[in-house]
Amino acid sequence: MDRIALLMLVLGFLTFAAVGFGQRLAAEEFPHDPKQAVFPPVKGSNLNEKEFQLPQDFEGELNLVLMAYVQRQQFDVNTWLPLAAQLKNEVEGLRYYELPVLATYAPAAQKFIDNGMRSGIPDPAVRAITITLYINQKSFLKALHLESMDSIHAVLVDRKGRVYWKAEGRLTPEKEASLRAAIWAARK
């Protein structure tokens, strides 16, 4: 089964889990300065089942984080991946990650979703940079000063949660130029 078909299956299960038995856990609030966008502290696991405390467990001095909220947004994330890989090779200390940012579901539903994604991504290197977050999405977006989950977000952040740059949607030449300028400015 290809990655897209498998992710569609997972999306279907998400709908079932939300309606059928996926009870929402208590919503967490992320502390943040309302004037400054910040990547808030969150817990997640990559598809190799390694646990992370983000943002401090990001491996780069700077990290390009590609966040999607529903499966169909993977196409837009994919527009960024060649540039992200190129930047990782060009810029010392830069890493990139894919973060599916999902609502909090019951542990059994989370395990099912993660197993579905894991089986659709056989490459351990891609699994290592795919960290699933099951969190209060609205609070998370609020901390980052992002308005909606209607499209993906790309965010340049350090391990302290400082946000240097952000963009919404597919990669464009203008967004690439803006990102490169932000990386240059952040490294000074």
PDB file of N, CA and C in Angstrom, residues 85-155:
ATOM      1  N   ALA A  85      16.068  19.270   2.509  1.00  0.00           N
ATOM      2  CA  ALA A  85      17.241  18.394   2.420  1.00  0.00           C
ATOM      3  C   ALA A  85      18.452  19.165   1.906  1.00  0.00           C
ATOM      4  N   GLN A  86      18.233  20.032   0.925  1.00  0.00           N
ATOM      5  CA  GLN A  86      19.322  20.839   0.377  1.00  0.00           C
ATOM      6  C   GLN A  86      19.889  21.768   1.452  1.00  0.00           C
ATOM      7  N   LEU A  87      19.018  22.435   2.197  1.00  0.00           N
ATOM      8  CA  LEU A  87      19.464  23.348   3.247  1.00  0.00           C
ATOM      9  C   LEU A  87      20.215  22.608   4.351  1.00  0.00           C
ATOM     10  N   LYS A  88      19.765  21.410   4.674  1.00  0.00           N
ATOM     11  CA  LYS A  88      20.462  20.611   5.688  1.00  0.00           C
ATOM     12  C   LYS A  88      21.909  20.362   5.261  1.00  0.00           C
ATOM     13  N   ASN A  89      22.116  20.127   3.963  1.00  0.00           N
ATOM     14  CA  ASN A  89      23.469  19.887   3.454  1.00  0.00           C
ATOM     15  C   ASN A  89      24.278  21.169   3.313  1.00  0.00           C
ATOM     16  N   GLU A  90      23.623  22.280   3.066  1.00  0.00           N
ATOM     17  CA  GLU A  90      24.306  23.560   2.841  1.00  0.00           C
ATOM     18  C   GLU A  90      24.618  24.322   4.123  1.00  0.00           C
ATOM     19  N   VAL A  91      23.742  24.216   5.114  1.00  0.00           N
ATOM     20  CA  VAL A  91      23.830  25.064   6.303  1.00  0.00           C
ATOM     21  C   VAL A  91      24.208  24.208   7.511  1.00  0.00           C
ATOM     22  N   GLU A  92      25.407  24.434   8.010  1.00  0.00           N
ATOM     23  CA  GLU A  92      25.855  23.689   9.187  1.00  0.00           C
ATOM     24  C   GLU A  92      24.929  23.974  10.362  1.00  0.00           C
ATOM     25  N   GLY A  93      24.502  22.918  11.041  1.00  0.00           N
ATOM     26  CA  GLY A  93      23.656  23.085  12.220  1.00  0.00           C
ATOM     27  C   GLY A  93      22.171  23.199  11.929  1.00  0.00           C
ATOM     28  N   LEU A  94      21.763  23.047  10.657  1.00  0.00           N
ATOM     29  CA  LEU A  94      20.340  23.111  10.329  1.00  0.00           C
ATOM     30  C   LEU A  94      19.794  21.695  10.141  1.00  0.00           C
ATOM     31  N   ARG A  95      18.645  21.437  10.717  1.00  0.00           N
ATOM     32  CA  ARG A  95      17.941  20.163  10.552  1.00  0.00           C
ATOM     33  C   ARG A  95      16.503  20.469  10.167  1.00  0.00           C
ATOM     34  N   TYR A  96      15.803  19.444   9.689  1.00  0.00           N
ATOM     35  CA  TYR A  96      14.387  19.637   9.359  1.00  0.00           C
ATOM     36  C   TYR A  96      13.577  18.449   9.854  1.00  0.00           C
ATOM     37  N   TYR A  97      12.294  18.731  10.106  1.00  0.00           N
ATOM     38  CA  TYR A  97      11.371  17.744  10.654  1.00  0.00           C
ATOM     39  C   TYR A  97      10.001  17.901  10.025  1.00  0.00           C
ATOM     40  N   GLU A  98       9.280  16.788   9.953  1.00  0.00           N
ATOM     41  CA  GLU A  98       7.862  16.792   9.608  1.00  0.00           C
ATOM     42  C   GLU A  98       7.094  16.525  10.897  1.00  0.00           C
ATOM     43  N   LEU A  99       6.156  17.388  11.215  1.00  0.00           N
ATOM     44  CA  LEU A  99       5.346  17.216  12.419  1.00  0.00           C
ATOM     45  C   LEU A  99       3.872  17.125  12.065  1.00  0.00           C
ATOM     46  N   PRO A 100       3.307  15.914  12.062  1.00  0.00           N
ATOM     47  CA  PRO A 100       1.852  15.825  12.031  1.00  0.00           C
ATOM     48  C   PRO A 100       1.340  16.334  13.384  1.00  0.00           C
ATOM     49  N   VAL A 101       0.562  17.399  13.366  1.00  0.00           N
ATOM     50  CA  VAL A 101       0.043  18.005  14.590  1.00  0.00           C
ATOM     51  C   VAL A 101      -1.432  17.608  14.678  1.00  0.00           C
ATOM     52  N   LEU A 102      -1.705  16.624  15.535  1.00  0.00           N
ATOM     53  CA  LEU A 102      -3.039  16.034  15.622  1.00  0.00           C
ATOM     54  C   LEU A 102      -3.678  16.326  16.975  1.00  0.00           C
ATOM     55  N   ALA A 103      -4.983  16.226  17.009  1.00  0.00           N
ATOM     56  CA  ALA A 103      -5.719  16.380  18.264  1.00  0.00           C
ATOM     57  C   ALA A 103      -5.386  15.213  19.184  1.00  0.00           C
ATOM     58  N   THR A 104      -5.668  15.379  20.445  1.00  0.00           N
ATOM     59  CA  THR A 104      -5.431  14.331  21.421  1.00  0.00           C
ATOM     60  C   THR A 104      -6.513  13.264  21.298  1.00  0.00           C
ATOM     61  N   TYR A 105      -6.083  12.032  21.130  1.00  0.00           N
ATOM     62  CA  TYR A 105      -6.987  10.884  21.055  1.00  0.00           C
ATOM     63  C   TYR A 105      -6.640   9.897  22.155  1.00  0.00           C
ATOM     64  N   ALA A 106      -7.505   8.945  22.359  1.00  0.00           N
ATOM     65  CA  ALA A 106      -7.247   7.877  23.319  1.00  0.00           C
ATOM     66  C   ALA A 106      -5.960   7.164  22.909  1.00  0.00           C
ATOM     67  N   PRO A 107      -5.195   6.649  23.871  1.00  0.00           N
ATOM     68  CA  PRO A 107      -3.916   5.998  23.552  1.00  0.00           C
ATOM     69  C   PRO A 107      -4.028   4.901  22.490  1.00  0.00           C
ATOM     70  N   ALA A 108      -5.085   4.119  22.506  1.00  0.00           N
ATOM     71  CA  ALA A 108      -5.233   3.055  21.494  1.00  0.00           C
ATOM     72  C   ALA A 108      -5.362   3.649  20.099  1.00  0.00           C
ATOM     73  N   ALA A 109      -6.085   4.746  19.979  1.00  0.00           N
ATOM     74  CA  ALA A 109      -6.237   5.403  18.679  1.00  0.00           C
ATOM     75  C   ALA A 109      -4.904   5.989  18.222  1.00  0.00           C
ATOM     76  N   GLN A 110      -4.149   6.591  19.138  1.00  0.00           N
ATOM     77  CA  GLN A 110      -2.844   7.144  18.796  1.00  0.00           C
ATOM     78  C   GLN A 110      -1.908   6.047  18.293  1.00  0.00           C
ATOM     79  N   LYS A 111      -1.928   4.921  18.959  1.00  0.00           N
ATOM     80  CA  LYS A 111      -1.069   3.802  18.546  1.00  0.00           C
ATOM     81  C   LYS A 111      -1.455   3.316  17.150  1.00  0.00           C
ATOM     82  N   PHE A 112      -2.746   3.216  16.891  1.00  0.00           N
ATOM     83  CA  PHE A 112      -3.215   2.788  15.576  1.00  0.00           C
ATOM     84  C   PHE A 112      -2.758   3.765  14.493  1.00  0.00           C
ATOM     85  N   ILE A 113      -2.896   5.046  14.758  1.00  0.00           N
ATOM     86  CA  ILE A 113      -2.493   6.077  13.796  1.00  0.00           C
ATOM     87  C   ILE A 113      -0.996   6.003  13.538  1.00  0.00           C
ATOM     88  N   ASP A 114      -0.213   5.938  14.609  1.00  0.00           N
ATOM     89  CA  ASP A 114       1.241   5.870  14.447  1.00  0.00           C
ATOM     90  C   ASP A 114       1.661   4.619  13.687  1.00  0.00           C
ATOM     91  N   ASN A 115       1.052   3.491  14.000  1.00  0.00           N
ATOM     92  CA  ASN A 115       1.387   2.258  13.280  1.00  0.00           C
ATOM     93  C   ASN A 115       1.029   2.366  11.801  1.00  0.00           C
ATOM     94  N   GLY A 116      -0.090   3.013  11.489  1.00  0.00           N
ATOM     95  CA  GLY A 116      -0.463   3.214  10.099  1.00  0.00           C
ATOM     96  C   GLY A 116       0.549   4.070   9.361  1.00  0.00           C
ATOM     97  N   MET A 117       0.969   5.167   9.979  1.00  0.00           N
ATOM     98  CA  MET A 117       1.977   6.029   9.347  1.00  0.00           C
ATOM     99  C   MET A 117       3.308   5.293   9.214  1.00  0.00           C
ATOM    100  N   ARG A 118       3.684   4.565  10.260  1.00  0.00           N
ATOM    101  CA  ARG A 118       4.949   3.834  10.259  1.00  0.00           C
ATOM    102  C   ARG A 118       4.994   2.815   9.122  1.00  0.00           C
ATOM    103  N   SER A 119       3.905   2.095   8.925  1.00  0.00           N
ATOM    104  CA  SER A 119       3.901   1.081   7.867  1.00  0.00           C
ATOM    105  C   SER A 119       3.907   1.712   6.476  1.00  0.00           C
ATOM    106  N   GLY A 120       3.462   2.963   6.367  1.00  0.00           N
ATOM    107  CA  GLY A 120       3.478   3.656   5.087  1.00  0.00           C
ATOM    108  C   GLY A 120       4.798   4.347   4.779  1.00  0.00           C
ATOM    109  N   ILE A 121       5.693   4.402   5.766  1.00  0.00           N
ATOM    110  CA  ILE A 121       6.993   5.059   5.591  1.00  0.00           C
ATOM    111  C   ILE A 121       8.083   4.059   5.967  1.00  0.00           C
ATOM    112  N   PRO A 122       8.553   3.268   5.018  1.00  0.00           N
ATOM    113  CA  PRO A 122       9.529   2.229   5.348  1.00  0.00           C
ATOM    114  C   PRO A 122      10.940   2.752   5.635  1.00  0.00           C
ATOM    115  N   ASP A 123      11.283   3.950   5.194  1.00  0.00           N
ATOM    116  CA  ASP A 123      12.629   4.493   5.364  1.00  0.00           C
ATOM    117  C   ASP A 123      12.846   4.957   6.806  1.00  0.00           C
ATOM    118  N   PRO A 124      13.775   4.320   7.549  1.00  0.00           N
ATOM    119  CA  PRO A 124      14.021   4.715   8.942  1.00  0.00           C
ATOM    120  C   PRO A 124      14.473   6.166   9.088  1.00  0.00           C
ATOM    121  N   ALA A 125      15.159   6.711   8.087  1.00  0.00           N
ATOM    122  CA  ALA A 125      15.608   8.104   8.165  1.00  0.00           C
ATOM    123  C   ALA A 125      14.410   9.059   8.107  1.00  0.00           C
ATOM    124  N   VAL A 126      13.422   8.748   7.279  1.00  0.00           N
ATOM    125  CA  VAL A 126      12.215   9.579   7.206  1.00  0.00           C
ATOM    126  C   VAL A 126      11.394   9.401   8.477  1.00  0.00           C
ATOM    127  N   ARG A 127      11.323   8.179   8.978  1.00  0.00           N
ATOM    128  CA  ARG A 127      10.617   7.943  10.243  1.00  0.00           C
ATOM    129  C   ARG A 127      11.244   8.738  11.390  1.00  0.00           C
ATOM    130  N   ALA A 128      12.569   8.860  11.356  1.00  0.00           N
ATOM    131  CA  ALA A 128      13.287   9.550  12.432  1.00  0.00           C
ATOM    132  C   ALA A 128      12.945  11.034  12.490  1.00  0.00           C
ATOM    133  N   ILE A 129      12.631  11.646  11.357  1.00  0.00           N
ATOM    134  CA  ILE A 129      12.344  13.086  11.341  1.00  0.00           C
ATOM    135  C   ILE A 129      10.846  13.380  11.330  1.00  0.00           C
ATOM    136  N   THR A 130      10.027  12.335  11.421  1.00  0.00           N
ATOM    137  CA  THR A 130       8.572  12.505  11.482  1.00  0.00           C
ATOM    138  C   THR A 130       8.136  12.297  12.921  1.00  0.00           C
ATOM    139  N   ILE A 131       7.806  13.401  13.586  1.00  0.00           N
ATOM    140  CA  ILE A 131       7.446  13.379  15.002  1.00  0.00           C
ATOM    141  C   ILE A 131       5.978  13.756  15.128  1.00  0.00           C
ATOM    142  N   THR A 132       5.176  12.822  15.602  1.00  0.00           N
ATOM    143  CA  THR A 132       3.743  13.067  15.740  1.00  0.00           C
ATOM    144  C   THR A 132       3.452  13.713  17.085  1.00  0.00           C
ATOM    145  N   LEU A 133       2.661  14.784  17.035  1.00  0.00           N
ATOM    146  CA  LEU A 133       2.223  15.469  18.240  1.00  0.00           C
ATOM    147  C   LEU A 133       0.724  15.253  18.401  1.00  0.00           C
ATOM    148  N   TYR A 134       0.302  14.780  19.560  1.00  0.00           N
ATOM    149  CA  TYR A 134      -1.116  14.675  19.918  1.00  0.00           C
ATOM    150  C   TYR A 134      -1.355  15.714  21.006  1.00  0.00           C
ATOM    151  N   ILE A 135      -1.887  16.855  20.611  1.00  0.00           N
ATOM    152  CA  ILE A 135      -1.931  18.003  21.510  1.00  0.00           C
ATOM    153  C   ILE A 135      -3.200  18.826  21.280  1.00  0.00           C
ATOM    154  N   ASN A 136      -3.367  19.833  22.102  1.00  0.00           N
ATOM    155  CA  ASN A 136      -4.408  20.831  21.889  1.00  0.00           C
ATOM    156  C   ASN A 136      -3.919  21.718  20.744  1.00  0.00           C
ATOM    157  N   GLN A 137      -4.455  21.496  19.562  1.00  0.00           N
ATOM    158  CA  GLN A 137      -3.975  22.181  18.363  1.00  0.00           C
ATOM    159  C   GLN A 137      -4.164  23.690  18.446  1.00  0.00           C
ATOM    160  N   LYS A 138      -5.297  24.131  18.944  1.00  0.00           N
ATOM    161  CA  LYS A 138      -5.581  25.569  18.981  1.00  0.00           C
ATOM    162  C   LYS A 138      -4.613  26.314  19.894  1.00  0.00           C
ATOM    163  N   SER A 139      -4.313  25.744  21.055  1.00  0.00           N
ATOM    164  CA  SER A 139      -3.350  26.379  21.957  1.00  0.00           C
ATOM    165  C   SER A 139      -1.958  26.407  21.341  1.00  0.00           C
ATOM    166  N   PHE A 140      -1.606  25.333  20.660  1.00  0.00           N
ATOM    167  CA  PHE A 140      -0.311  25.242  19.993  1.00  0.00           C
ATOM    168  C   PHE A 140      -0.186  26.325  18.917  1.00  0.00           C
ATOM    169  N   LEU A 141      -1.215  26.448  18.083  1.00  0.00           N
ATOM    170  CA  LEU A 141      -1.199  27.473  17.037  1.00  0.00           C
ATOM    171  C   LEU A 141      -1.160  28.881  17.632  1.00  0.00           C
ATOM    172  N   LYS A 142      -1.878  29.067  18.712  1.00  0.00           N
ATOM    173  CA  LYS A 142      -1.909  30.381  19.368  1.00  0.00           C
ATOM    174  C   LYS A 142      -0.505  30.784  19.826  1.00  0.00           C
ATOM    175  N   ALA A 143       0.224  29.853  20.420  1.00  0.00           N
ATOM    176  CA  ALA A 143       1.587  30.147  20.882  1.00  0.00           C
ATOM    177  C   ALA A 143       2.499  30.537  19.721  1.00  0.00           C
ATOM    178  N   LEU A 144       2.274  29.926  18.569  1.00  0.00           N
ATOM    179  CA  LEU A 144       3.081  30.212  17.372  1.00  0.00           C
ATOM    180  C   LEU A 144       2.551  31.397  16.561  1.00  0.00           C
ATOM    181  N   HIS A 145       1.450  31.971  17.007  1.00  0.00           N
ATOM    182  CA  HIS A 145       0.784  33.073  16.296  1.00  0.00           C
ATOM    183  C   HIS A 145       0.375  32.641  14.889  1.00  0.00           C
ATOM    184  N   LEU A 146      -0.190  31.453  14.784  1.00  0.00           N
ATOM    185  CA  LEU A 146      -0.708  30.932  13.527  1.00  0.00           C
ATOM    186  C   LEU A 146      -2.224  30.923  13.614  1.00  0.00           C
ATOM    187  N   GLU A 147      -2.858  31.257  12.518  1.00  0.00           N
ATOM    188  CA  GLU A 147      -4.304  31.472  12.528  1.00  0.00           C
ATOM    189  C   GLU A 147      -5.148  30.227  12.315  1.00  0.00           C
ATOM    190  N   SER A 148      -4.708  29.320  11.456  1.00  0.00           N
ATOM    191  CA  SER A 148      -5.618  28.267  11.033  1.00  0.00           C
ATOM    192  C   SER A 148      -4.869  26.989  10.687  1.00  0.00           C
ATOM    193  N   MET A 149      -5.605  25.907  10.661  1.00  0.00           N
ATOM    194  CA  MET A 149      -5.052  24.616  10.248  1.00  0.00           C
ATOM    195  C   MET A 149      -5.490  24.269   8.831  1.00  0.00           C
ATOM    196  N   ASP A 150      -5.956  25.260   8.081  1.00  0.00           N
ATOM    197  CA  ASP A 150      -6.427  25.019   6.722  1.00  0.00           C
ATOM    198  C   ASP A 150      -5.296  24.711   5.755  1.00  0.00           C
ATOM    199  N   SER A 151      -4.082  25.100   6.112  1.00  0.00           N
ATOM    200  CA  SER A 151      -2.924  24.770   5.281  1.00  0.00           C
ATOM    201  C   SER A 151      -1.729  24.531   6.191  1.00  0.00           C
ATOM    202  N   ILE A 152      -0.660  24.000   5.600  1.00  0.00           N
ATOM    203  CA  ILE A 152       0.522  23.658   6.385  1.00  0.00           C
ATOM    204  C   ILE A 152       1.264  24.917   6.811  1.00  0.00           C
ATOM    205  N   HIS A 153       2.170  24.738   7.756  1.00  0.00           N
ATOM    206  CA  HIS A 153       3.045  25.825   8.185  1.00  0.00           C
ATOM    207  C   HIS A 153       4.484  25.323   8.191  1.00  0.00           C
ATOM    208  N   ALA A 154       5.368  26.188   7.767  1.00  0.00           N
ATOM    209  CA  ALA A 154       6.806  25.958   7.862  1.00  0.00           C
ATOM    210  C   ALA A 154       7.331  26.993   8.849  1.00  0.00           C
ATOM    211  N   VAL A 155       8.104  26.527   9.836  1.00  0.00           N
ATOM    212  CA  VAL A 155       8.586  27.408  10.896  1.00  0.00           C
ATOM    213  C   VAL A 155      10.071  27.130  11.107  1.00  0.00           C
TER     214      VAL A 155
END
